[in-house]
Amino acid sequence: GLYGPRTKDSIDKANQLLDDFSNILEKRGIKVDRPTARKAFLKLSLTDMGKAIKAVEKYVESTPDKKYRKNPTTWINKRSFPN
């Protein structure tokens, strides 16, 4: 993580949140490069992970044309979700 090594519980929670994030996108036909997205996602705090998951559905709905959507890893790295 950004603030030092994560505990096993924190890693398990982060992996579950990443699975949730990926599932939301994949249900809408958006491919997720899991290893790359995982690396970016694990750099976020647990709070930011939660914010990303809450925001991703709204982002997908607000950009119905897939060609204008950011790559999921870019979306995470740029912290394109609301703070």
mmCIF file of N, CA and C in Angstrom:
data_model
loop_
_atom_site.group_PDB
_atom_site.id
_atom_site.type_symbol
_atom_site.label_atom_id
_atom_site.label_comp_id
_atom_site.label_asym_id
_atom_site.label_seq_id
_atom_site.Cartn_x
_atom_site.Cartn_y
_atom_site.Cartn_z
ATOM 1 N N GLY A 1 0.814 -1.191 0.000
ATOM 2 C CA GLY A 1 0.000 0.000 0.000
ATOM 3 C C GLY A 1 0.855 1.252 0.000
ATOM 4 N N LEU A 2 0.210 2.342 -0.065
ATOM 5 C CA LEU A 2 0.854 3.639 -0.106
ATOM 6 C C LEU A 2 1.561 3.964 1.211
ATOM 7 N N TYR A 3 1.058 3.418 2.318
ATOM 8 C CA TYR A 3 1.564 3.779 3.637
ATOM 9 C C TYR A 3 2.256 2.613 4.328
ATOM 10 N N GLY A 4 2.918 1.768 3.559
ATOM 11 C CA GLY A 4 3.632 0.640 4.130
ATOM 12 C C GLY A 4 2.937 -0.671 3.807
ATOM 13 N N PRO A 5 3.492 -1.773 4.318
ATOM 14 C CA PRO A 5 2.921 -3.088 4.027
ATOM 15 C C PRO A 5 1.506 -3.234 4.591
ATOM 16 N N ARG A 6 0.704 -3.962 3.873
ATOM 17 C CA ARG A 6 -0.670 -4.216 4.322
ATOM 18 C C ARG A 6 -0.705 -5.502 5.144
ATOM 19 N N THR A 7 -1.669 -5.563 6.055
ATOM 20 C CA THR A 7 -1.892 -6.788 6.817
ATOM 21 C C THR A 7 -2.615 -7.792 5.924
ATOM 22 N N LYS A 8 -2.618 -9.061 6.325
ATOM 23 C CA LYS A 8 -3.314 -10.086 5.550
ATOM 24 C C LYS A 8 -4.799 -9.749 5.434
ATOM 25 N N ASP A 9 -5.422 -9.292 6.520
ATOM 26 C CA ASP A 9 -6.842 -8.922 6.474
ATOM 27 C C ASP A 9 -7.078 -7.792 5.482
ATOM 28 N N SER A 10 -6.182 -6.829 5.469
ATOM 29 C CA SER A 10 -6.297 -5.705 4.554
ATOM 30 C C SER A 10 -6.153 -6.165 3.101
ATOM 31 N N ILE A 11 -5.230 -7.083 2.859
ATOM 32 C CA ILE A 11 -5.040 -7.616 1.505
ATOM 33 C C ILE A 11 -6.265 -8.408 1.069
ATOM 34 N N ASP A 12 -6.803 -9.222 1.976
ATOM 35 C CA ASP A 12 -8.010 -9.994 1.651
ATOM 36 C C ASP A 12 -9.169 -9.067 1.321
ATOM 37 N N LYS A 13 -9.333 -8.015 2.100
ATOM 38 C CA LYS A 13 -10.400 -7.042 1.857
ATOM 39 C C LYS A 13 -10.168 -6.350 0.515
ATOM 40 N N ALA A 14 -8.945 -5.960 0.228
ATOM 41 C CA ALA A 14 -8.615 -5.296 -1.036
ATOM 42 C C ALA A 14 -8.898 -6.219 -2.225
ATOM 43 N N ASN A 15 -8.554 -7.490 -2.098
ATOM 44 C CA ASN A 15 -8.815 -8.442 -3.182
ATOM 45 C C ASN A 15 -10.316 -8.628 -3.401
ATOM 46 N N GLN A 16 -11.087 -8.659 -2.325
ATOM 47 C CA GLN A 16 -12.541 -8.772 -2.458
ATOM 48 C C GLN A 16 -13.105 -7.526 -3.150
ATOM 49 N N LEU A 17 -12.614 -6.363 -2.774
ATOM 50 C CA LEU A 17 -13.072 -5.123 -3.406
ATOM 51 C C LEU A 17 -12.694 -5.093 -4.886
ATOM 52 N N LEU A 18 -11.498 -5.579 -5.217
ATOM 53 C CA LEU A 18 -11.090 -5.643 -6.621
ATOM 54 C C LEU A 18 -12.003 -6.584 -7.398
ATOM 55 N N ASP A 19 -12.347 -7.721 -6.798
ATOM 56 C CA ASP A 19 -13.272 -8.647 -7.453
ATOM 57 C C ASP A 19 -14.613 -7.970 -7.699
ATOM 58 N N ASP A 20 -15.104 -7.228 -6.705
ATOM 59 C CA ASP A 20 -16.369 -6.500 -6.859
ATOM 60 C C ASP A 20 -16.271 -5.493 -8.006
ATOM 61 N N PHE A 21 -15.184 -4.746 -8.024
ATOM 62 C CA PHE A 21 -14.939 -3.740 -9.065
ATOM 63 C C PHE A 21 -14.918 -4.395 -10.448
ATOM 64 N N SER A 22 -14.160 -5.468 -10.576
ATOM 65 C CA SER A 22 -14.048 -6.176 -11.858
ATOM 66 C C SER A 22 -15.387 -6.744 -12.294
ATOM 67 N N ASN A 23 -16.128 -7.324 -11.359
ATOM 68 C CA ASN A 23 -17.427 -7.913 -11.691
ATOM 69 C C ASN A 23 -18.408 -6.869 -12.196
ATOM 70 N N ILE A 24 -18.409 -5.693 -11.573
ATOM 71 C CA ILE A 24 -19.292 -4.613 -12.014
ATOM 72 C C ILE A 24 -18.973 -4.260 -13.464
ATOM 73 N N LEU A 25 -17.699 -4.111 -13.775
ATOM 74 C CA LEU A 25 -17.303 -3.740 -15.133
ATOM 75 C C LEU A 25 -17.566 -4.867 -16.132
ATOM 76 N N GLU A 26 -17.232 -6.084 -15.759
ATOM 77 C CA GLU A 26 -17.392 -7.200 -16.681
ATOM 78 C C GLU A 26 -18.860 -7.483 -16.998
ATOM 79 N N LYS A 27 -19.756 -7.237 -16.052
ATOM 80 C CA LYS A 27 -21.192 -7.398 -16.306
ATOM 81 C C LYS A 27 -21.666 -6.422 -17.377
ATOM 82 N N ARG A 28 -20.952 -5.322 -17.535
ATOM 83 C CA ARG A 28 -21.322 -4.301 -18.516
ATOM 84 C C ARG A 28 -20.477 -4.404 -19.787
ATOM 85 N N GLY A 29 -19.772 -5.517 -19.944
ATOM 86 C CA GLY A 29 -19.021 -5.762 -21.163
ATOM 87 C C GLY A 29 -17.685 -5.053 -21.250
ATOM 88 N N ILE A 30 -17.138 -4.637 -20.115
ATOM 89 C CA ILE A 30 -15.852 -3.942 -20.105
ATOM 90 C C ILE A 30 -14.790 -4.926 -19.625
ATOM 91 N N LYS A 31 -13.803 -5.182 -20.476
ATOM 92 C CA LYS A 31 -12.730 -6.091 -20.104
ATOM 93 C C LYS A 31 -11.811 -5.436 -19.076
ATOM 94 N N VAL A 32 -11.386 -6.225 -18.119
ATOM 95 C CA VAL A 32 -10.473 -5.735 -17.090
ATOM 96 C C VAL A 32 -9.213 -6.594 -17.118
ATOM 97 N N ASP A 33 -8.078 -5.948 -17.321
ATOM 98 C CA ASP A 33 -6.792 -6.643 -17.244
ATOM 99 C C ASP A 33 -6.491 -6.803 -15.756
ATOM 100 N N ARG A 34 -6.876 -7.931 -15.205
ATOM 101 C CA ARG A 34 -6.840 -8.118 -13.757
ATOM 102 C C ARG A 34 -5.470 -7.890 -13.116
ATOM 103 N N PRO A 35 -4.370 -8.429 -13.659
ATOM 104 C CA PRO A 35 -3.083 -8.187 -12.981
ATOM 105 C C PRO A 35 -2.714 -6.699 -12.931
ATOM 106 N N THR A 36 -2.953 -5.991 -14.020
ATOM 107 C CA THR A 36 -2.616 -4.562 -14.063
ATOM 108 C C THR A 36 -3.565 -3.769 -13.181
ATOM 109 N N ALA A 37 -4.860 -4.076 -13.260
ATOM 110 C CA ALA A 37 -5.840 -3.377 -12.431
ATOM 111 C C ALA A 37 -5.602 -3.677 -10.954
ATOM 112 N N ARG A 38 -5.229 -4.923 -10.652
ATOM 113 C CA ARG A 38 -4.968 -5.299 -9.259
ATOM 114 C C ARG A 38 -3.821 -4.476 -8.690
ATOM 115 N N LYS A 39 -2.765 -4.341 -9.463
ATOM 116 C CA LYS A 39 -1.601 -3.570 -9.016
ATOM 117 C C LYS A 39 -1.997 -2.126 -8.713
ATOM 118 N N ALA A 40 -2.774 -1.523 -9.610
ATOM 119 C CA ALA A 40 -3.223 -0.137 -9.408
ATOM 120 C C ALA A 40 -4.190 -0.052 -8.237
ATOM 121 N N PHE A 41 -5.102 -1.015 -8.151
ATOM 122 C CA PHE A 41 -6.133 -0.998 -7.110
ATOM 123 C C PHE A 41 -5.514 -1.124 -5.723
ATOM 124 N N LEU A 42 -4.498 -1.984 -5.591
ATOM 125 C CA LEU A 42 -3.874 -2.198 -4.285
ATOM 126 C C LEU A 42 -3.068 -0.995 -3.809
ATOM 127 N N LYS A 43 -2.801 -0.054 -4.688
ATOM 128 C CA LYS A 43 -2.120 1.178 -4.280
ATOM 129 C C LYS A 43 -3.083 2.139 -3.589
ATOM 130 N N LEU A 44 -4.391 1.914 -3.775
ATOM 131 C CA LEU A 44 -5.390 2.781 -3.154
ATOM 132 C C LEU A 44 -5.562 2.419 -1.685
ATOM 133 N N SER A 45 -6.020 3.380 -0.900
ATOM 134 C CA SER A 45 -6.405 3.068 0.478
ATOM 135 C C SER A 45 -7.717 2.294 0.419
ATOM 136 N N LEU A 46 -8.070 1.602 1.500
ATOM 137 C CA LEU A 46 -9.345 0.884 1.528
ATOM 138 C C LEU A 46 -10.506 1.845 1.335
ATOM 139 N N THR A 47 -10.379 3.050 1.866
ATOM 140 C CA THR A 47 -11.427 4.066 1.697
ATOM 141 C C THR A 47 -11.593 4.417 0.226
ATOM 142 N N ASP A 48 -10.470 4.652 -0.465
ATOM 143 C CA ASP A 48 -10.539 4.978 -1.890
ATOM 144 C C ASP A 48 -11.049 3.802 -2.713
ATOM 145 N N MET A 49 -10.723 2.586 -2.303
ATOM 146 C CA MET A 49 -11.254 1.410 -2.994
ATOM 147 C C MET A 49 -12.779 1.409 -2.933
ATOM 148 N N GLY A 50 -13.300 1.697 -1.752
ATOM 149 C CA GLY A 50 -14.751 1.761 -1.586
ATOM 150 C C GLY A 50 -15.364 2.856 -2.443
ATOM 151 N N LYS A 51 -14.705 4.009 -2.503
ATOM 152 C CA LYS A 51 -15.189 5.121 -3.324
ATOM 153 C C LYS A 51 -15.195 4.739 -4.803
ATOM 154 N N ALA A 52 -14.153 4.031 -5.233
ATOM 155 C CA ALA A 52 -14.056 3.614 -6.630
ATOM 156 C C ALA A 52 -15.197 2.667 -6.990
ATOM 157 N N ILE A 53 -15.493 1.738 -6.100
ATOM 158 C CA ILE A 53 -16.565 0.788 -6.369
ATOM 159 C C ILE A 53 -17.913 1.489 -6.443
ATOM 160 N N LYS A 54 -18.136 2.433 -5.541
ATOM 161 C CA LYS A 54 -19.405 3.174 -5.570
ATOM 162 C C LYS A 54 -19.524 4.030 -6.834
ATOM 163 N N ALA A 55 -18.415 4.555 -7.294
ATOM 164 C CA ALA A 55 -18.436 5.482 -8.429
ATOM 165 C C ALA A 55 -18.435 4.795 -9.786
ATOM 166 N N VAL A 56 -17.930 3.567 -9.863
ATOM 167 C CA VAL A 56 -17.753 2.939 -11.172
ATOM 168 C C VAL A 56 -19.079 2.719 -11.899
ATOM 169 N N GLU A 57 -20.125 2.352 -11.179
ATOM 170 C CA GLU A 57 -21.413 2.139 -11.841
ATOM 171 C C GLU A 57 -21.941 3.448 -12.430
ATOM 172 N N LYS A 58 -21.814 4.520 -11.685
ATOM 173 C CA LYS A 58 -22.262 5.824 -12.187
ATOM 174 C C LYS A 58 -21.443 6.248 -13.401
ATOM 175 N N TYR A 59 -20.140 5.973 -13.346
ATOM 176 C CA TYR A 59 -19.271 6.320 -14.471
ATOM 177 C C TYR A 59 -19.686 5.564 -15.734
ATOM 178 N N VAL A 60 -19.930 4.280 -15.592
ATOM 179 C CA VAL A 60 -20.332 3.464 -16.743
ATOM 180 C C VAL A 60 -21.663 3.955 -17.301
ATOM 181 N N GLU A 61 -22.616 4.261 -16.422
ATOM 182 C CA GLU A 61 -23.919 4.765 -16.864
ATOM 183 C C GLU A 61 -23.804 6.122 -17.547
ATOM 184 N N SER A 62 -22.863 6.950 -17.098
ATOM 185 C CA SER A 62 -22.710 8.295 -17.661
ATOM 186 C C SER A 62 -21.941 8.296 -18.984
ATOM 187 N N THR A 63 -21.327 7.168 -19.328
ATOM 188 C CA THR A 63 -20.608 7.059 -20.600
ATOM 189 C C THR A 63 -21.119 5.827 -21.357
ATOM 190 N N PRO A 64 -22.333 5.935 -21.922
ATOM 191 C CA PRO A 64 -22.908 4.763 -22.598
ATOM 192 C C PRO A 64 -22.112 4.316 -23.824
ATOM 193 N N ASP A 65 -21.414 5.235 -24.467
ATOM 194 C CA ASP A 65 -20.608 4.866 -25.629
ATOM 195 C C ASP A 65 -19.240 4.382 -25.121
ATOM 196 N N LYS A 66 -18.994 3.080 -25.251
ATOM 197 C CA LYS A 66 -17.789 2.457 -24.691
ATOM 198 C C LYS A 66 -16.488 3.063 -25.195
ATOM 199 N N LYS A 67 -16.504 3.600 -26.413
ATOM 200 C CA LYS A 67 -15.243 4.115 -26.953
ATOM 201 C C LYS A 67 -14.759 5.367 -26.214
ATOM 202 N N TYR A 68 -15.624 5.990 -25.416
ATOM 203 C CA TYR A 68 -15.228 7.184 -24.663
ATOM 204 C C TYR A 68 -14.866 6.869 -23.212
ATOM 205 N N ARG A 69 -14.950 5.620 -22.826
ATOM 206 C CA ARG A 69 -14.614 5.247 -21.447
ATOM 207 C C ARG A 69 -13.110 5.044 -21.302
ATOM 208 N N LYS A 70 -12.614 5.414 -20.134
ATOM 209 C CA LYS A 70 -11.200 5.181 -19.827
ATOM 210 C C LYS A 70 -10.993 3.696 -19.565
ATOM 211 N N ASN A 71 -9.789 3.248 -19.827
ATOM 212 C CA ASN A 71 -9.392 1.904 -19.441
ATOM 213 C C ASN A 71 -9.536 1.815 -17.922
ATOM 214 N N PRO A 72 -10.043 0.694 -17.368
ATOM 215 C CA PRO A 72 -10.228 0.593 -15.919
ATOM 216 C C PRO A 72 -8.972 0.899 -15.104
ATOM 217 N N THR A 73 -7.807 0.454 -15.571
ATOM 218 C CA THR A 73 -6.576 0.732 -14.830
ATOM 219 C C THR A 73 -6.256 2.221 -14.854
ATOM 220 N N THR A 74 -6.443 2.867 -15.980
ATOM 221 C CA THR A 74 -6.234 4.318 -16.077
ATOM 222 C C THR A 74 -7.200 5.044 -15.157
ATOM 223 N N TRP A 75 -8.438 4.600 -15.148
ATOM 224 C CA TRP A 75 -9.480 5.213 -14.304
ATOM 225 C C TRP A 75 -9.056 5.145 -12.836
ATOM 226 N N ILE A 76 -8.486 4.016 -12.435
ATOM 227 C CA ILE A 76 -8.015 3.857 -11.045
ATOM 228 C C ILE A 76 -6.793 4.744 -10.805
ATOM 229 N N ASN A 77 -5.791 4.657 -11.682
ATOM 230 C CA ASN A 77 -4.541 5.402 -11.484
ATOM 231 C C ASN A 77 -4.758 6.905 -11.439
ATOM 232 N N LYS A 78 -5.673 7.399 -12.251
ATOM 233 C CA LYS A 78 -5.947 8.849 -12.293
ATOM 234 C C LYS A 78 -6.915 9.274 -11.195
ATOM 235 N N ARG A 79 -7.369 8.285 -10.413
ATOM 236 C CA ARG A 79 -8.353 8.535 -9.344
ATOM 237 C C ARG A 79 -9.531 9.362 -9.892
ATOM 238 N N SER A 80 -10.109 8.821 -10.956
ATOM 239 C CA SER A 80 -11.200 9.506 -11.648
ATOM 240 C C SER A 80 -12.524 9.414 -10.906
ATOM 241 N N PHE A 81 -12.521 8.781 -9.774
ATOM 242 C CA PHE A 81 -13.729 8.699 -8.947
ATOM 243 C C PHE A 81 -13.763 9.886 -7.990
ATOM 244 N N PRO A 82 -14.974 10.289 -7.550
ATOM 245 C CA PRO A 82 -15.072 11.437 -6.629
ATOM 246 C C PRO A 82 -14.347 11.194 -5.315
ATOM 247 N N ASN A 83 -13.777 12.237 -4.761
ATOM 248 C CA ASN A 83 -13.079 12.129 -3.471
ATOM 249 C C ASN A 83 -14.011 12.284 -2.316
#
